[in-house]
Coordinates of C-alpha atoms and ligand atoms in Angstrom, one line a residue:
Chain A
M1 CA -30.2 46.0 9.7
K2 CA -26.9 47.0 11.2
V3 CA -24.0 44.9 10.7
L4 CA -20.7 44.8 12.9
V5 CA -17.5 44.0 11.3
A6 CA -14.4 43.2 13.2
V7 CA -11.0 43.7 11.5
K8 CA -7.4 42.8 12.7
R9 CA -4.2 44.3 11.5
V10 CA -1.6 41.5 10.8
I11 CA 1.5 40.7 8.9
D12 CA 0.6 40.5 5.2
Y13 CA 0.2 36.9 3.9
N14 CA 3.0 37.0 1.6
V15 CA 5.5 38.3 4.0
K16 CA 8.2 35.4 4.9
V17 CA 8.0 35.1 8.4
R18 CA 11.1 35.3 10.6
V19 CA 11.6 34.3 14.4
K20 CA 13.6 37.0 16.4
P21 CA 17.1 35.7 17.4
D22 CA 16.1 36.0 21.1
N23 CA 13.3 33.9 20.6
T24 CA 10.7 36.4 22.2
G25 CA 8.5 36.4 19.0
V26 CA 8.4 37.1 15.3
D27 CA 10.1 40.0 13.6
L28 CA 7.4 42.6 12.9
A29 CA 9.9 45.6 12.3
N30 CA 9.7 47.0 8.8
V31 CA 7.5 44.1 7.6
K32 CA 4.6 44.9 5.4
M33 CA 1.2 44.6 7.3
A34 CA -2.2 44.4 6.1
M35 CA -5.8 43.3 6.7
N36 CA -6.0 39.7 7.8
P37 CA -7.2 37.8 4.9
F38 CA -10.5 36.4 6.4
C39 CA -11.5 39.8 7.8
E40 CA -11.2 41.5 4.3
I41 CA -13.7 38.6 3.4
A42 CA -15.8 39.5 6.4
V43 CA -15.9 43.2 5.1
E44 CA -16.9 41.9 1.7
E45 CA -19.7 39.7 2.6
A46 CA -21.1 43.0 4.8
V47 CA -20.9 45.0 1.9
R48 CA -22.7 42.7 -0.4
L49 CA -25.7 42.2 2.4
K50 CA -25.7 46.2 2.0
E51 CA -25.7 46.0 -1.7
K52 CA -28.7 43.6 -1.7
G53 CA -30.5 45.8 0.6
V54 CA -30.5 43.3 3.6
A55 CA -27.9 45.3 5.7
S56 CA -28.5 49.3 6.1
E57 CA -25.3 50.2 8.0
I58 CA -21.9 48.8 8.3
V59 CA -19.7 49.5 11.2
V60 CA -16.1 48.2 11.3
V61 CA -14.1 47.8 14.3
S62 CA -10.5 47.0 15.1
I63 CA -8.6 46.4 18.3
G64 CA -4.9 47.5 18.2
P65 CA -2.3 50.4 17.9
K66 CA -2.7 53.5 16.2
A67 CA -1.7 52.1 12.8
A68 CA -4.9 49.6 13.1
Q69 CA -6.6 52.6 11.6
E70 CA -5.0 52.0 8.3
Q71 CA -6.8 48.7 8.1
I72 CA -10.4 50.5 9.5
R73 CA -9.8 52.8 6.5
T74 CA -9.4 50.4 4.0
A75 CA -12.8 48.7 5.2
L76 CA -14.2 52.1 4.9
A77 CA -13.0 52.3 1.4
L78 CA -14.3 48.9 0.6
G79 CA -17.9 50.1 1.7
A80 CA -18.4 50.2 5.3
D81 CA -19.7 53.5 6.8
R82 CA -18.2 54.1 10.1
G83 CA -15.4 53.0 12.0
I84 CA -14.6 52.3 15.7
H85 CA -11.0 51.8 16.7
I86 CA -10.2 50.5 20.1
E87 CA -6.9 51.6 20.7
T88 CA -4.1 49.9 22.6
D89 CA -0.5 49.1 22.4
E90 CA -0.9 45.9 24.4
E91 CA -0.9 42.5 23.3
V92 CA -4.8 41.5 23.4
Q93 CA -5.7 37.9 23.5
S94 CA -9.0 36.3 22.1
L95 CA -10.8 36.5 25.3
E96 CA -10.1 40.2 25.8
A97 CA -10.7 40.7 22.2
A98 CA -14.3 39.0 22.6
K99 CA -15.0 41.2 25.6
L100 CA -14.1 44.3 24.1
L101 CA -16.1 43.6 21.0
K102 CA -18.9 42.5 23.4
A103 CA -19.0 46.0 25.0
V104 CA -19.2 47.5 21.3
V105 CA -21.9 45.0 20.6
E106 CA -23.9 46.2 23.6
K107 CA -23.9 49.7 22.3
E108 CA -24.2 49.2 18.6
E109 CA -26.9 46.7 19.1
P110 CA -25.7 45.0 15.4
K111 CA -28.1 42.2 14.1
L112 CA -25.3 40.5 12.6
V113 CA -21.5 40.3 13.5
I114 CA -19.1 39.3 11.2
L115 CA -15.5 38.2 11.9
G116 CA -12.7 36.3 10.2
K117 CA -12.6 32.7 11.4
Q118 CA -9.0 32.9 12.3
S119 CA -6.0 35.5 12.0
I120 CA -3.4 34.4 10.3
D121 CA -0.7 35.5 12.9
S122 CA -1.9 33.6 16.3
D123 CA -4.1 31.3 14.2
N124 CA -6.3 30.9 17.2
N125 CA -9.8 30.7 15.7
Q126 CA -11.4 31.8 18.8
T127 CA -12.5 35.4 19.0
G128 CA -15.8 35.1 16.9
Q129 CA -16.9 32.0 18.9
M130 CA -15.9 33.7 22.2
L131 CA -17.8 36.7 21.5
A132 CA -21.2 34.8 20.6
A133 CA -21.0 33.1 23.8
L134 CA -20.2 36.2 25.8
T135 CA -23.3 38.0 24.2
G136 CA -25.5 34.7 24.3
M137 CA -25.8 34.9 20.5
G138 CA -25.6 31.8 17.9
Q139 CA -23.0 31.3 15.6
G140 CA -22.1 30.3 12.1
T141 CA -18.5 29.4 11.9
F142 CA -16.2 28.6 8.8
A143 CA -19.1 30.0 6.9
S144 CA -19.1 29.6 3.0
E145 CA -22.9 31.0 2.6
V146 CA -24.7 33.3 4.7
V147 CA -28.5 34.0 3.7
V148 CA -30.6 36.3 5.8
D149 CA -34.0 35.2 6.2
G150 CA -36.3 37.7 8.1
E151 CA -35.6 36.8 11.9
K152 CA -33.0 34.3 11.2
V153 CA -29.8 33.7 9.1
N154 CA -28.8 30.7 7.7
V155 CA -25.1 29.8 7.4
T156 CA -23.5 26.9 5.4
R157 CA -20.4 25.9 7.2
E158 CA -17.3 24.4 5.8
V159 CA -16.8 21.2 8.3
D160 CA -14.6 18.4 8.1
G161 CA -16.8 15.8 6.5
G162 CA -18.4 18.4 4.0
L163 CA -20.6 21.2 4.3
M164 CA -23.4 21.9 7.1
T165 CA -26.1 24.5 7.1
V166 CA -27.4 25.9 10.6
A167 CA -30.2 28.5 11.0
L168 CA -29.5 31.1 13.6
N169 CA -31.7 33.4 15.6
L170 CA -30.6 37.0 15.0
P171 CA -28.8 38.7 16.1
A172 CA -26.0 36.3 15.3
V173 CA -22.1 36.0 15.0
V174 CA -20.8 34.4 11.7
T175 CA -17.2 33.8 10.9
T176 CA -15.7 33.7 7.6
D177 CA -13.9 31.0 5.8
L178 CA -12.1 31.3 2.4
R179 CA -14.7 30.4 -0.3
L180 CA -17.4 32.8 1.4
N181 CA -16.8 35.2 -1.4
E182 CA -13.7 37.1 -3.4
P183 CA -13.0 40.3 -1.8
R184 CA -13.0 43.4 -4.1
Y185 CA -10.2 46.0 -4.3
A186 CA -10.8 49.5 -3.0
S187 CA -11.1 51.9 -5.9
L188 CA -9.1 55.3 -5.7
P189 CA -12.1 57.5 -5.3
N190 CA -13.4 55.2 -2.7
I191 CA -10.0 55.4 -0.8
M192 CA -10.6 59.3 -1.1
K193 CA -14.2 59.2 0.3
A194 CA -13.1 56.9 3.1
K195 CA -10.8 59.3 4.5
K196 CA -13.8 61.4 5.4
K197 CA -16.0 58.8 6.9
P198 CA -16.2 58.9 10.9
L199 CA -13.8 56.9 12.8
D200 CA -14.0 56.9 16.4
A201 CA -11.5 56.1 18.7
V202 CA -11.9 54.5 22.4
S203 CA -9.7 52.9 24.8
P204 CA -10.5 49.5 26.5
A205 CA -10.7 51.5 29.7
D206 CA -13.8 53.5 28.2
L207 CA -15.4 50.1 27.3
G208 CA -14.7 48.8 30.8
V209 CA -12.6 46.0 30.1
E210 CA -9.2 45.4 31.7
I211 CA -6.5 43.8 29.3
A212 CA -5.0 41.2 31.5
P213 CA -3.5 38.2 29.4
R214 CA -3.9 34.6 30.7
L215 CA -1.5 33.3 28.4
S216 CA 2.4 34.2 28.2
T217 CA 4.4 33.1 25.6
L218 CA 7.5 31.7 27.1
K219 CA 9.5 31.6 23.5
V220 CA 9.2 31.4 19.9
E221 CA 11.2 29.2 17.6
A222 CA 11.9 28.5 14.3
P223 CA 10.1 25.3 13.2
A224 CA 12.6 22.6 12.5
A225 CA 13.8 22.9 9.0
R226 CA 13.0 20.1 6.5
Q227 CA 15.7 19.4 4.2
A228 CA 15.2 19.3 0.5
G229 CA 16.1 15.6 -0.8
I230 CA 16.9 14.6 -4.1
K231 CA 15.3 14.7 -7.6
V232 CA 14.5 11.3 -9.2
A233 CA 14.9 10.8 -13.0
D234 CA 11.8 9.0 -13.5
V235 CA 8.8 7.4 -12.2
A236 CA 10.3 3.9 -11.9
E237 CA 13.3 5.5 -9.8
L238 CA 10.7 7.0 -7.6
V239 CA 8.6 3.8 -6.8
D240 CA 11.8 2.0 -6.2
K241 CA 13.2 4.6 -3.8
L242 CA 9.7 4.7 -1.8
K243 CA 9.8 0.9 -1.8
N244 CA 13.6 0.1 -0.8
E245 CA 14.9 3.4 0.6
A246 CA 12.1 4.9 2.5
K247 CA 10.1 2.0 2.9
V248 CA 6.7 3.7 3.0
I249 CA 5.0 1.6 0.3
Chain L
M1 CA -5.1 16.8 37.9
S2 CA -8.4 15.6 36.3
I3 CA -8.7 15.9 32.5
L4 CA -11.8 15.9 30.6
V5 CA -11.5 14.8 26.9
I6 CA -14.4 15.6 24.6
A7 CA -14.9 12.6 22.2
E8 CA -14.8 13.4 18.5
H9 CA -17.6 11.0 17.0
D10 CA -20.4 10.9 14.3
N11 CA -22.8 9.5 16.7
S12 CA -22.2 5.9 15.4
S13 CA -18.5 5.5 15.7
L14 CA -15.4 7.2 17.8
K15 CA -13.0 8.9 15.4
Q16 CA -9.3 8.2 15.8
A17 CA -8.6 11.8 16.6
T18 CA -10.2 10.9 20.1
L19 CA -7.2 8.5 20.8
N20 CA -4.9 11.1 19.9
V21 CA -6.4 13.6 22.3
V22 CA -6.3 11.0 25.1
A23 CA -2.4 10.7 24.1
A24 CA -2.3 14.6 24.7
A25 CA -4.1 13.9 28.3
K26 CA -1.7 11.4 29.2
A27 CA 1.1 13.6 28.6
I28 CA -0.3 16.3 30.8
G29 CA -0.9 13.3 33.5
G30 CA -3.9 12.6 35.6
D31 CA -7.5 11.3 35.8
I32 CA -8.9 11.0 32.1
D33 CA -12.6 11.0 31.7
V34 CA -14.0 10.9 28.2
L35 CA -17.4 12.9 27.6
V36 CA -19.3 11.7 24.8
A37 CA -22.1 14.0 23.7
G38 CA -24.3 13.2 20.8
E39 CA -27.4 11.2 19.9
N40 CA -27.9 7.6 20.3
V41 CA -24.3 7.3 20.9
G42 CA -24.5 3.8 22.6
A43 CA -21.7 2.1 20.4
V44 CA -19.3 5.5 20.8
A45 CA -19.4 5.4 24.5
E46 CA -18.6 1.6 24.5
A47 CA -15.6 2.0 22.3
A48 CA -14.5 5.1 24.3
A49 CA -14.7 2.9 27.5
K50 CA -11.9 0.5 25.8
A51 CA -9.5 3.2 24.9
E52 CA -6.3 2.8 26.8
G53 CA -5.9 5.1 30.0
V54 CA -9.7 6.4 30.1
N55 CA -10.8 6.5 33.8
K56 CA -14.4 7.0 33.0
V57 CA -16.8 7.6 30.2
L58 CA -19.5 10.4 30.6
V59 CA -22.5 10.1 28.3
A60 CA -24.9 13.1 27.3
D61 CA -27.2 11.4 25.0
N62 CA -29.8 13.8 23.7
A63 CA -31.3 15.2 20.4
A64 CA -29.9 18.6 21.5
Y65 CA -26.2 17.4 20.8
G66 CA -27.1 15.2 17.7
H67 CA -25.7 18.0 15.4
F68 CA -22.8 19.0 17.7
L69 CA -24.3 22.5 17.6
A70 CA -21.8 24.9 19.3
E71 CA -24.4 26.6 21.5
N72 CA -25.7 23.4 23.0
L73 CA -22.3 21.8 23.3
G74 CA -20.8 24.8 24.9
E75 CA -22.9 25.1 27.8
L76 CA -22.9 21.4 28.4
V77 CA -19.2 21.1 28.3
A78 CA -18.9 24.3 30.5
E79 CA -21.0 22.8 33.0
V80 CA -19.4 19.3 33.1
G81 CA -15.9 20.6 32.8
K82 CA -16.0 23.1 35.4
G83 CA -14.8 20.3 37.9
Y84 CA -11.9 19.5 35.8
S85 CA -8.2 21.1 35.6
H86 CA -8.2 20.5 31.8
I87 CA -10.6 20.1 29.1
L88 CA -9.4 18.7 25.8
A89 CA -10.8 18.1 22.4
A90 CA -9.5 17.9 19.0
A91 CA -8.8 20.6 16.8
G92 CA -11.2 19.7 14.0
T93 CA -14.1 21.9 12.7
T94 CA -16.5 20.5 15.8
G95 CA -13.8 21.3 18.6
K96 CA -12.9 24.8 17.0
D97 CA -16.3 25.4 16.9
F98 CA -17.5 24.7 20.5
M99 CA -14.5 24.9 22.5
P100 CA -14.0 28.4 22.6
R101 CA -17.4 29.0 23.9
V102 CA -16.7 26.8 26.7
A103 CA -13.7 28.8 27.5
A104 CA -15.5 31.9 27.4
L105 CA -18.5 30.5 29.6
L106 CA -15.6 29.7 32.1
D107 CA -14.1 33.1 31.7
V108 CA -10.6 31.4 30.8
A109 CA -8.4 31.7 27.9
Q110 CA -8.2 28.7 25.2
V111 CA -5.0 27.2 24.1
S112 CA -5.5 26.1 20.4
D113 CA -3.9 23.4 18.4
I114 CA -1.4 22.1 20.6
V115 CA 1.1 20.0 19.1
R116 CA 3.3 19.0 22.4
V117 CA 3.0 19.3 26.1
E118 CA 5.8 20.4 28.0
S119 CA 4.0 20.3 31.7
D120 CA 0.5 20.7 33.1
D121 CA 0.6 24.2 32.2
T122 CA 2.9 24.8 29.2
F123 CA 2.2 23.8 25.9
V124 CA 3.6 23.8 22.3
R125 CA 1.8 25.0 19.3
P126 CA 2.5 26.5 15.5
I127 CA 1.6 30.0 14.8
Y128 CA 2.0 31.9 11.4
A129 CA 0.9 28.9 9.7
G130 CA 3.6 26.7 11.2
N131 CA 6.3 29.4 10.3
A132 CA 6.9 29.8 14.1
I133 CA 6.4 27.5 16.8
A134 CA 5.3 29.0 20.3
T135 CA 5.5 27.8 23.6
V136 CA 2.9 29.0 26.1
K137 CA 1.9 29.0 29.5
A138 CA -1.6 29.3 30.6
S139 CA -2.5 30.8 34.0
D140 CA -6.1 30.2 34.5
A141 CA -7.3 27.1 36.9
I142 CA -9.0 25.5 34.1
K143 CA -7.1 25.0 30.8
V144 CA -9.2 24.6 27.7
I145 CA -7.1 23.2 25.2
T146 CA -7.9 22.2 21.3
V147 CA -5.2 19.3 20.3
R148 CA -3.7 18.8 16.9
P149 CA -4.3 15.1 16.3
T150 CA -0.9 14.6 14.2
G151 CA 1.0 15.9 17.2
F152 CA 0.5 12.9 19.4
D153 CA 0.5 9.2 18.4
P154 CA -3.0 7.8 19.4
V155 CA -3.4 5.5 22.5
A156 CA -4.4 1.9 21.9
A157 CA -8.2 1.6 21.0
E158 CA -8.6 -1.6 22.9
G159 CA -7.5 -2.7 26.3
G160 CA -9.2 -0.4 28.5
S161 CA -12.1 -0.8 30.7
A162 CA -13.6 2.4 31.9
S163 CA -17.0 2.8 33.6
V164 CA -19.7 4.4 31.7
E165 CA -21.9 6.8 33.5
Q166 CA -25.1 8.6 32.0
L167 CA -25.5 12.3 32.5
D168 CA -29.0 13.8 32.4
V169 CA -27.9 17.5 31.7
V170 CA -29.8 18.9 28.8
K171 CA -28.8 22.1 27.3
D172 CA -30.7 23.4 24.5
A173 CA -29.6 27.2 24.2
G174 CA -32.4 27.4 21.5
L175 CA -30.1 29.8 19.4
S176 CA -29.6 27.5 16.4
S177 CA -30.9 24.7 14.5
F178 CA -29.7 21.9 12.1
V179 CA -31.0 22.7 8.6
G180 CA -29.1 20.0 6.7
E181 CA -25.8 18.7 5.4
E182 CA -23.6 17.5 2.5
K183 CA -21.3 14.9 3.5
A184 CA -18.7 13.8 0.9
Q185 CA -19.1 9.9 0.7
S186 CA -15.8 8.0 0.3
D187 CA -14.8 4.3 0.7
R188 CA -11.1 5.6 1.0
P189 CA -9.4 6.1 4.4
D190 CA -10.0 9.4 6.3
L191 CA -7.7 12.2 5.1
A192 CA -6.7 13.4 8.5
S193 CA -5.4 10.1 9.8
A194 CA -4.5 8.2 6.5
G195 CA -1.1 6.7 6.2
I196 CA -0.7 7.8 2.6
V197 CA -2.1 11.0 1.3
I198 CA -2.0 11.9 -2.4
S199 CA -2.9 15.5 -3.1
G200 CA -3.6 17.4 -6.5
G201 CA -3.3 21.4 -7.0
R202 CA -4.1 23.7 -9.6
G203 CA -2.1 21.7 -12.1
M204 CA -4.9 19.0 -12.2
Q205 CA -6.9 21.4 -14.6
N206 CA -10.3 20.1 -13.7
G207 CA -12.3 17.6 -11.3
D208 CA -12.2 14.8 -13.7
N209 CA -8.4 14.5 -13.7
F210 CA -8.7 13.7 -10.2
K211 CA -9.6 10.3 -11.1
M212 CA -6.2 9.9 -11.9
L213 CA -5.2 10.3 -8.6
E214 CA -8.1 8.4 -6.9
Q215 CA -6.7 5.3 -8.9
V216 CA -3.4 5.6 -7.3
A217 CA -4.9 6.3 -3.9
D218 CA -7.1 2.9 -4.1
L219 CA -3.7 1.1 -5.2
M220 CA -1.9 2.3 -2.2
G221 CA -5.0 2.6 0.3
A222 CA -4.5 6.3 0.5
A223 CA -6.7 9.0 0.9
V224 CA -6.9 12.2 -1.8
G225 CA -6.3 15.6 -0.7
A226 CA -6.1 19.1 -2.5
S227 CA -4.6 22.4 -2.4
R228 CA -6.8 25.3 -1.9
A229 CA -6.4 26.2 -5.6
A230 CA -7.9 23.1 -6.6
V231 CA -11.1 23.5 -4.2
D232 CA -11.6 27.2 -4.9
A233 CA -11.7 26.2 -8.7
G234 CA -14.3 23.7 -7.9
F235 CA -12.2 20.7 -9.0
V236 CA -13.0 18.8 -5.4
P237 CA -15.2 19.6 -2.2
N238 CA -13.8 22.0 0.3
D239 CA -13.3 19.0 2.9
M240 CA -10.3 17.8 0.9
Q241 CA -8.1 20.8 1.2
V242 CA -4.8 20.5 3.2
G243 CA -3.1 23.5 4.7
Q244 CA -3.1 26.4 7.5
T245 CA -6.9 26.5 7.0
G246 CA -7.7 23.2 5.8
K247 CA -6.7 19.7 7.2
I248 CA -3.5 19.2 9.0
V249 CA -2.3 15.8 7.9
A250 CA 0.9 14.1 8.7
P251 CA 1.1 10.8 6.9
Q252 CA 3.8 8.4 6.4
L253 CA 3.8 9.4 2.7
Y254 CA 2.7 12.5 1.1
I255 CA 2.4 12.8 -2.6
A256 CA 1.9 16.3 -3.7
V257 CA 1.0 16.5 -7.4
G258 CA 1.0 19.8 -9.3
I259 CA 0.9 21.7 -6.1
S260 CA 3.3 24.6 -6.0
G261 CA 4.1 24.6 -2.3
A262 CA 2.8 27.8 -1.0
I263 CA 3.5 28.4 2.9
Q264 CA -0.2 28.1 3.6
H265 CA -0.3 24.6 2.0
L266 CA 3.0 23.6 3.5
A267 CA 1.5 24.3 7.1
G268 CA -1.0 21.3 6.7
M269 CA 1.5 18.5 5.6
S270 CA 5.3 19.5 6.0
D271 CA 5.1 17.1 9.3
S272 CA 4.7 14.2 6.8
K273 CA 7.4 11.3 7.1
V274 CA 8.3 11.3 3.4
I275 CA 7.1 14.2 1.1
V276 CA 7.3 13.4 -2.9
A277 CA 6.5 16.3 -5.4
I278 CA 5.5 16.0 -8.9
N279 CA 5.5 19.4 -10.8
K280 CA 6.7 20.2 -14.0
D281 CA 8.4 23.3 -12.9
E282 CA 11.7 22.6 -11.3
E283 CA 11.8 26.0 -9.3
A284 CA 8.3 25.1 -7.7
P285 CA 9.0 25.7 -3.8
I286 CA 7.4 22.2 -2.9
F287 CA 10.7 20.8 -4.0
Q288 CA 12.5 22.5 -1.2
V289 CA 10.6 20.3 1.2
A290 CA 10.3 17.2 -0.8
D291 CA 12.4 14.2 0.0
Y292 CA 11.9 12.7 -3.7
G293 CA 11.0 15.3 -6.4
L294 CA 10.1 14.4 -9.9
V295 CA 10.1 17.2 -12.6
A296 CA 7.6 15.9 -14.9
D297 CA 4.2 16.5 -16.5
L298 CA 1.8 15.0 -14.1
F299 CA -0.4 13.9 -17.0
E300 CA 2.6 11.3 -18.0
A301 CA 3.8 10.9 -14.5
V302 CA 0.6 9.8 -12.5
P303 CA -0.4 7.1 -15.2
Q304 CA 3.2 5.7 -15.2
L305 CA 2.9 5.9 -11.4
E306 CA -0.1 3.6 -11.4
E307 CA 1.5 1.1 -13.7
E308 CA 4.7 1.0 -11.6
L309 CA 2.6 0.7 -8.5
K310 CA 0.7 -2.2 -9.9
K311 CA 4.3 -4.0 -10.5
V312 CA 5.3 -3.8 -6.9
L313 CA 2.0 -3.7 -4.8
Ligands
FAD401 C1 -5.3 33.3 4.4 C2 -5.1 32.1 3.4 C3 -5.3 30.9 3.6 C4 -4.9 29.7 2.8 N1 -4.8 28.4 3.0 C5 -4.6 27.6 2.5 C6 -4.6 26.3 2.7 O1 -5.0 25.8 3.7 N2 -4.1 25.1 1.9 C7 -3.6 25.7 0.7 O2 -3.2 24.7 -0.2 N3 -3.5 26.9 0.2 C8 -4.0 27.7 1.0 N4 -3.9 29.1 0.6 C9 -3.7 29.3 -1.0 C10 -2.1 29.5 -1.0 O3 -1.6 30.5 -0.9 C11 -1.8 29.1 -2.5 O4 -2.5 30.1 -3.5 C12 -2.6 27.8 -2.9 O5 -1.8 26.6 -2.3 C13 -1.9 27.2 -4.4 O6 -2.3 26.2 -4.7 P1 -1.7 25.4 -5.8 O7 -0.4 25.1 -5.4 O8 -2.6 24.1 -6.4 O9 -1.5 26.1 -7.1 P2 -0.4 27.0 -8.2 O10 0.5 27.7 -6.9 O11 -1.0 27.7 -9.0 O12 0.5 25.8 -8.4 C14 0.1 25.0 -9.5 C15 1.5 24.1 -9.5 O13 1.2 22.9 -10.6 C16 2.2 22.9 -11.4 N5 1.8 22.4 -12.6 C17 0.7 22.7 -13.7 N6 0.6 22.1 -14.6 C18 1.5 21.1 -14.3 C19 1.4 19.8 -15.1 N7 0.9 19.6 -16.1 N8 2.4 18.8 -14.6 C20 3.0 19.1 -13.3 N9 2.9 20.2 -12.6 C21 2.0 21.0 -13.2 C22 2.8 24.2 -11.7 O14 4.0 24.2 -11.9 C23 2.4 24.8 -10.2 O15 3.8 24.7 -9.3 C24 -4.3 30.1 1.6 C25 -4.3 31.5 1.2 C26 -4.5 32.4 2.1 C27 -4.2 33.9 1.8

């Protein structure tokens, strides 16, 4: 079974995000970039499926500037077999990302497509679901367990009230939640080996997709800063403040 | 302008989040219809018809929608919604699941998780775990939007008298089926809409110790939440996670116990009115957002808190 994994290059989750003084976006100059944490979980899940003998080949795809090849190489070092880089310097929004991935799905015909549930930059939580709709596939979003069983996959999902399990016909789309697995680190020999794995570059035009954003960002601001309050000496003072000053109890 | 709001419910009762979404729809302006899709949802439809500002309630009552499978809901909402200028749902796990399918089927963008309406096409939403706030303008003819309930005060649950119309649109995509669920049972208020939330982090050490928080919660009528670290460690179930990738809460009072205050956690609670932090490390970042900070060992402070609260409540 072939598995396609989509990964995104984003600001490293440890970096303190700063809004640009001209309010056009956040400052990405000279900040550390990395694979989106949810995408790391997606890669790990695919690698585990391969180790279990369920997956036969893992193809990793990323959309973005030239530098996104770093994240593809990381995925190859973690165990993916082959990379596809859809190269563009333009801002790609979820719907276009889904259309680009659809073109890849049509060409590669994977049985399972695994994506992160959201990227920690735009926090949209859309691409996997849109891809599933465009390709007519079922979806298991916010997955905490994925079990392939013949022509079906059972996905346990983290939902507001607890957990919910759905069975999907294959091919299907899965989006990962935090507790699906704990991603491994790439070993040095595997990082070296990854450099030799195949990586194809294509353009959105090659895939017949026009990048035409539907959403425009008018401005980006820093959130209203919360002021640190006071330290209370003990629990009695805390309860007194809550009751008589803040009046919330 | 005509707005379709997709009701959030569990087949038996209407969730408060629906009232927050109707409030967002009112801020956009126009006729507001509510779609109730589910199985045996008569009571939900009745409740939706009473909500303030609702013009008409559309009901799609069928087993195909009973478990809110995104494949079926996506097709239904895309079909019913194509005559509207805006389609809105709460940004809970159900809305996040099916709404992008609706957008894709209609070939329009989705605006996720809005917290403010600037005009009928311009919305405000947090990005980068709330470290930046973006104002975005949508150019599509139909705007598909998920709404962060804490951004909008709910409309009144009573007083409206909308008409109720049954739809006979049955969409069963045949791609997915429901296998089972594990729902946490609790008599405490719903985390996402509770007025007081008390959350525990890794500092709680184990799941048993959460009983201390539950006792305090029950005194105050509070919900109990947790950090990701506490959920990952298996102390408590996933639906208690507060944060960027968990639930977003904005109660009157949020009490963080043994939580360091990572940005991903703050993303889920920093809009709370009053924040209390109990942490033994006075350098913990949570104190930078806390209105009242108590540097103390939680295993002493929480039982004391229970005693003190008993005196005043
Ligand atoms: C992509 C991504 C998404 C994430 N999403 C979320 C999310 O939605 N929600 C979330 O919470 N996190 C999220 N995280 C994780 C986040 O980065 C932190 O790791 C997590 O919030 C830490 O939880 P914690 O504060 O309980 O644990 P820690 O950071 O370990 O803090 C424990 C605190 O307890 C205190 N403590 C220990 N013992 C005691 C005691 N006896 N008395 C008093 N205080 C004590 C310590 O001083 C410390 O400050 C995410 C991370 C990533 C990468």
